[in-house]
Coordinates of C-alpha atoms in Angstrom, one line a residue:
M1 CA -3.7 -47.1 23.7
N2 CA -6.9 -48.4 22.3
K3 CA -6.4 -48.1 18.5
R4 CA -10.0 -47.2 18.1
L5 CA -9.7 -44.1 20.2
L6 CA -7.6 -41.0 19.9
S7 CA -5.7 -39.9 23.0
L8 CA -7.4 -37.6 25.4
D9 CA -4.7 -35.0 25.2
V10 CA -5.6 -34.5 21.5
L11 CA -9.4 -34.9 21.6
R12 CA -10.5 -32.4 24.2
G13 CA -14.0 -31.9 22.9
A14 CA -15.6 -30.0 20.1
D15 CA -13.7 -26.8 20.8
I16 CA -10.5 -28.1 19.2
F17 CA -12.4 -29.0 16.0
F18 CA -13.8 -25.5 15.8
L19 CA -10.3 -24.1 16.2
V20 CA -8.9 -26.0 13.3
G21 CA -12.0 -25.5 11.2
L22 CA -13.6 -28.9 11.6
Q23 CA -17.1 -29.7 12.8
P24 CA -17.9 -31.5 16.1
V25 CA -20.0 -34.1 14.1
L26 CA -16.7 -35.5 12.9
L27 CA -16.0 -36.8 16.4
K28 CA -18.1 -39.9 15.8
V29 CA -16.4 -40.6 12.5
L30 CA -12.9 -40.1 13.9
L31 CA -13.6 -42.3 16.9
A32 CA -14.8 -45.1 14.7
L33 CA -11.6 -45.1 12.6
D34 CA -8.8 -47.5 13.2
I35 CA -6.0 -45.3 12.1
D36 CA -3.1 -44.5 14.5
F37 CA -1.7 -41.7 12.5
L38 CA -4.8 -39.5 13.2
N39 CA -3.4 -39.0 16.7
N40 CA -0.2 -37.3 15.3
T41 CA -2.1 -35.6 12.5
M42 CA -4.5 -33.9 14.9
R43 CA -1.8 -32.9 17.3
G44 CA 0.2 -31.4 14.4
M45 CA -2.9 -29.4 13.2
I46 CA -3.5 -28.1 16.7
N47 CA 0.1 -27.2 17.2
E48 CA 0.1 -25.4 13.9
Y49 CA -2.9 -23.4 14.9
Y50 CA -1.4 -22.3 18.3
V51 CA 2.0 -21.4 16.7
A52 CA 0.2 -19.2 14.1
A53 CA -2.0 -17.6 16.7
N54 CA 0.9 -17.0 19.1
S55 CA 2.9 -15.4 16.3
E56 CA 0.1 -13.1 15.3
S57 CA -0.4 -12.2 19.0
I58 CA 3.3 -11.3 19.4
R59 CA 3.2 -9.2 16.3
S60 CA 0.1 -7.3 17.4
T61 CA 1.7 -6.6 20.8
L62 CA 4.9 -5.3 19.3
D63 CA 2.9 -3.1 16.9
M64 CA 1.0 -1.6 19.9
E65 CA 4.3 -0.8 21.5
R66 CA 5.6 0.8 18.2
K67 CA 2.5 2.9 18.0
R68 CA 3.2 4.2 21.5
G69 CA 6.6 5.3 20.3
S70 CA 8.6 2.6 22.0
F71 CA 11.7 1.5 20.2
I72 CA 11.5 -2.2 19.3
G73 CA 14.8 -3.4 17.9
A74 CA 18.0 -5.1 18.7
F75 CA 20.2 -2.2 17.6
A76 CA 19.6 1.5 17.8
K77 CA 19.7 3.7 14.7
Y78 CA 23.2 5.0 13.8
G79 CA 23.6 8.3 15.7
Y80 CA 21.7 7.0 18.7
K81 CA 22.0 4.4 21.5
K82 CA 19.5 2.7 23.8
D83 CA 18.8 4.5 27.1
P84 CA 20.5 2.4 29.8
N85 CA 17.5 3.0 32.0
D86 CA 14.9 2.1 29.4
H87 CA 15.9 0.1 26.3
H88 CA 12.8 1.2 24.5
K89 CA 14.0 4.8 24.4
L90 CA 16.8 6.3 22.3
I91 CA 19.4 8.8 23.4
V92 CA 22.0 10.6 21.2
D93 CA 25.3 8.8 20.7
E94 CA 27.4 11.9 20.3
V95 CA 30.3 10.3 18.5
A96 CA 28.1 8.9 15.7
A97 CA 25.8 11.9 15.8
Q98 CA 28.8 14.1 14.8
T99 CA 29.1 12.1 11.6
V100 CA 25.4 12.3 10.8
R101 CA 25.6 16.1 11.2
M102 CA 28.6 16.3 9.0
I103 CA 26.9 14.3 6.2
F104 CA 23.9 16.7 6.3
T105 CA 26.1 19.8 6.5
L106 CA 28.3 18.7 3.5
Y107 CA 25.2 18.0 1.4
L108 CA 23.6 21.3 2.2
K109 CA 26.8 23.1 1.3
G110 CA 26.8 21.5 -2.1
S111 CA 28.8 18.3 -1.8
G112 CA 27.3 15.5 -3.8
I113 CA 26.7 12.0 -2.3
R114 CA 29.8 10.5 -4.0
S115 CA 31.9 13.4 -2.8
I116 CA 30.6 12.8 0.8
V117 CA 31.3 9.0 0.5
R118 CA 34.9 9.8 -0.6
Y119 CA 35.4 12.3 2.2
L120 CA 34.2 9.8 4.9
N121 CA 36.3 6.9 3.6
E122 CA 39.4 9.0 3.1
N123 CA 39.2 10.2 6.7
G124 CA 38.8 6.7 8.1
I125 CA 35.3 7.1 9.5
P126 CA 33.7 3.7 9.9
N127 CA 30.3 3.0 8.3
P128 CA 27.3 2.3 10.6
S129 CA 27.9 -1.5 10.6
A130 CA 31.6 -1.2 11.4
Y131 CA 30.9 1.4 14.1
K132 CA 28.5 -1.0 15.9
Q133 CA 31.0 -3.7 15.8
Q134 CA 33.6 -1.4 17.2
Q135 CA 31.2 -0.7 20.1
G136 CA 31.2 -4.4 20.9
F137 CA 27.9 -5.3 19.3
N138 CA 27.5 -8.6 17.4
Y139 CA 26.1 -6.8 14.4
H140 CA 26.4 -8.0 10.8
S141 CA 24.9 -6.6 7.6
R142 CA 24.4 -8.9 4.6
A143 CA 24.2 -5.8 2.4
I144 CA 27.6 -4.4 3.5
G145 CA 29.4 -7.6 4.5
K146 CA 32.7 -7.1 6.3
S147 CA 33.6 -3.8 4.6
S148 CA 33.9 -0.7 6.9
L149 CA 33.6 1.7 3.9
W150 CA 30.7 4.0 3.3
S151 CA 28.7 3.6 0.1
D152 CA 26.4 5.9 -1.9
K153 CA 23.4 3.9 -0.7
T154 CA 24.4 4.3 3.0
V155 CA 24.8 8.0 2.7
R156 CA 21.6 8.5 0.8
R157 CA 19.7 6.4 3.3
T158 CA 21.1 8.5 6.1
L159 CA 20.0 11.8 4.4
A160 CA 16.5 10.4 3.9
D161 CA 15.9 9.0 7.4
E162 CA 13.5 11.1 9.5
M163 CA 14.6 9.3 12.7
Y164 CA 17.2 12.1 12.8
I165 CA 14.5 14.8 13.4
G166 CA 13.2 13.0 16.5
N167 CA 10.5 10.8 14.9
M168 CA 10.3 7.1 15.6
V169 CA 9.8 5.3 12.3
Q170 CA 9.4 1.5 12.5
G171 CA 7.7 -1.3 10.7
K172 CA 9.6 -0.8 7.4
F173 CA 10.1 -4.6 7.0
R174 CA 8.1 -7.6 7.9
K175 CA 8.7 -11.4 8.0
I176 CA 6.6 -13.0 5.4
S177 CA 5.2 -15.5 8.0
Y178 CA 6.3 -17.4 11.1
K179 CA 7.2 -20.3 8.9
D180 CA 9.5 -18.2 6.6
K181 CA 12.5 -16.2 7.8
A182 CA 12.4 -14.1 4.6
I183 CA 11.8 -10.4 5.1
R184 CA 9.9 -8.1 2.7
A185 CA 9.9 -4.3 2.6
C186 CA 6.6 -2.7 3.5
D187 CA 5.0 0.2 1.6
E188 CA 5.7 3.5 3.2
I189 CA 2.0 4.1 4.0
D190 CA 2.2 1.1 6.3
W191 CA 5.2 2.3 8.3
I192 CA 4.6 3.2 12.0
R193 CA 5.5 6.8 12.7
V194 CA 5.4 8.6 16.1
A195 CA 6.7 12.2 16.2
G196 CA 8.9 13.6 18.9
T197 CA 9.9 10.4 20.7
H198 CA 13.6 11.3 21.1
E199 CA 16.1 14.1 20.7
A200 CA 16.7 15.3 17.2
I201 CA 20.1 15.4 15.6
I202 CA 19.1 17.4 12.6
S203 CA 16.7 20.3 12.6
P204 CA 13.4 19.8 10.7
D205 CA 14.2 22.8 8.4
D206 CA 17.5 21.3 7.3
F207 CA 16.0 17.9 6.9
E208 CA 13.2 19.3 4.6
R209 CA 15.8 21.2 2.6
V210 CA 17.7 18.0 2.0
Q211 CA 14.6 16.1 1.0
R212 CA 13.8 18.7 -1.6
M213 CA 17.3 18.5 -3.0
L214 CA 17.1 14.7 -3.1
K215 CA 13.7 14.7 -4.7
K216 CA 14.9 17.1 -7.4
G217 CA 17.8 14.8 -8.2
A218 CA 20.4 17.5 -7.8
K219 CA 23.6 16.4 -9.6
T220 CA 27.2 17.2 -8.8
S221 CA 29.9 18.6 -11.0
P222 CA 32.3 15.9 -12.2
V223 CA 35.1 18.3 -11.7
S224 CA 34.4 19.9 -8.3
G225 CA 32.1 17.3 -6.8
K226 CA 29.8 20.1 -5.7
I227 CA 26.1 20.6 -6.5
D228 CA 25.5 23.6 -8.7
M229 CA 23.2 26.2 -7.1
F230 CA 20.7 25.9 -9.9
S231 CA 20.8 22.1 -10.2
G232 CA 17.3 20.7 -10.4
L233 CA 15.7 24.1 -10.5
L234 CA 15.9 25.4 -14.0
K235 CA 13.4 24.1 -16.5
C236 CA 13.0 24.6 -20.3
A237 CA 10.2 27.1 -21.0
D238 CA 9.2 25.1 -24.1
C239 CA 9.1 21.4 -23.0
G240 CA 9.6 21.6 -19.2
H241 CA 12.7 19.4 -19.2
A242 CA 15.6 20.2 -16.9
L243 CA 18.3 22.5 -18.0
I244 CA 21.8 21.2 -17.7
K245 CA 24.9 23.3 -17.2
K246 CA 27.5 23.5 -19.9
T247 CA 30.9 25.1 -19.7
N248 CA 33.1 26.2 -22.6
R249 CA 36.7 27.1 -21.7
N250 CA 38.7 29.3 -24.0
P251 CA 42.3 30.4 -23.4
D252 CA 41.2 33.9 -22.4
K253 CA 37.7 33.3 -20.9
T254 CA 35.3 30.6 -19.6
Y255 CA 31.7 30.6 -20.7
V256 CA 28.9 29.0 -18.6
Y257 CA 25.4 28.5 -20.0
Y258 CA 22.4 26.2 -19.5
R259 CA 20.8 24.0 -22.2
C260 CA 17.7 21.9 -22.4
S261 CA 18.5 18.3 -21.6
S262 CA 16.1 17.0 -24.3
H263 CA 18.1 18.8 -27.0
C264 CA 21.6 17.8 -25.9
K265 CA 21.8 14.4 -27.6

């Protein structure tokens, strides 16, 4: 190759220079230079542009599908499976769905999250990651590792997931860029929600009741593992702080009363 010319597959006119943010007038300067590495440099810049543009195009296409309510993901949400006739649709996986219903039912009946975790583990019910592996999927969770046990975080996440009322919720996480495999959590306002895309496992009324209980931070009794019926509801008339339950046990009688949490220390 003539050292004073860049190869034709790199210099294809002024359009390329516009793409990479350069001006066509630089053609004369570049053609006059006797520097071989410009060939590779320009090719690298052009490749970089097309990779970035292609990555953004793919992301935009996938987001369009998400906004239509299509499921975009390698693995279905626990409690569901991909429709064999359309992998962008979800259908109920009845085995896992029974566990999801059990978790909601126990919580609504007053069992705390730790009590539910203990019940699931004592009864040998595999957590979502272990269940997927049992179904033959090559699924691994860095957060859970190889453990098949349920955790407080997994149960709480299950109780807060509106996928279980039939709404498709996607776009919770994003790759930082095509150059970086790291993933960041997105703000909830940026999540992509489409209502009524699949069969609900939990009724909307039960789901809303659970969300109110979670928001109020209802706590369980350390003795019974149950949530007190007034937990998160009673407030101090003077300062507005939550009232906490106190129990005094005497040989002949047990007394129960509620006291302002700000005056218990």
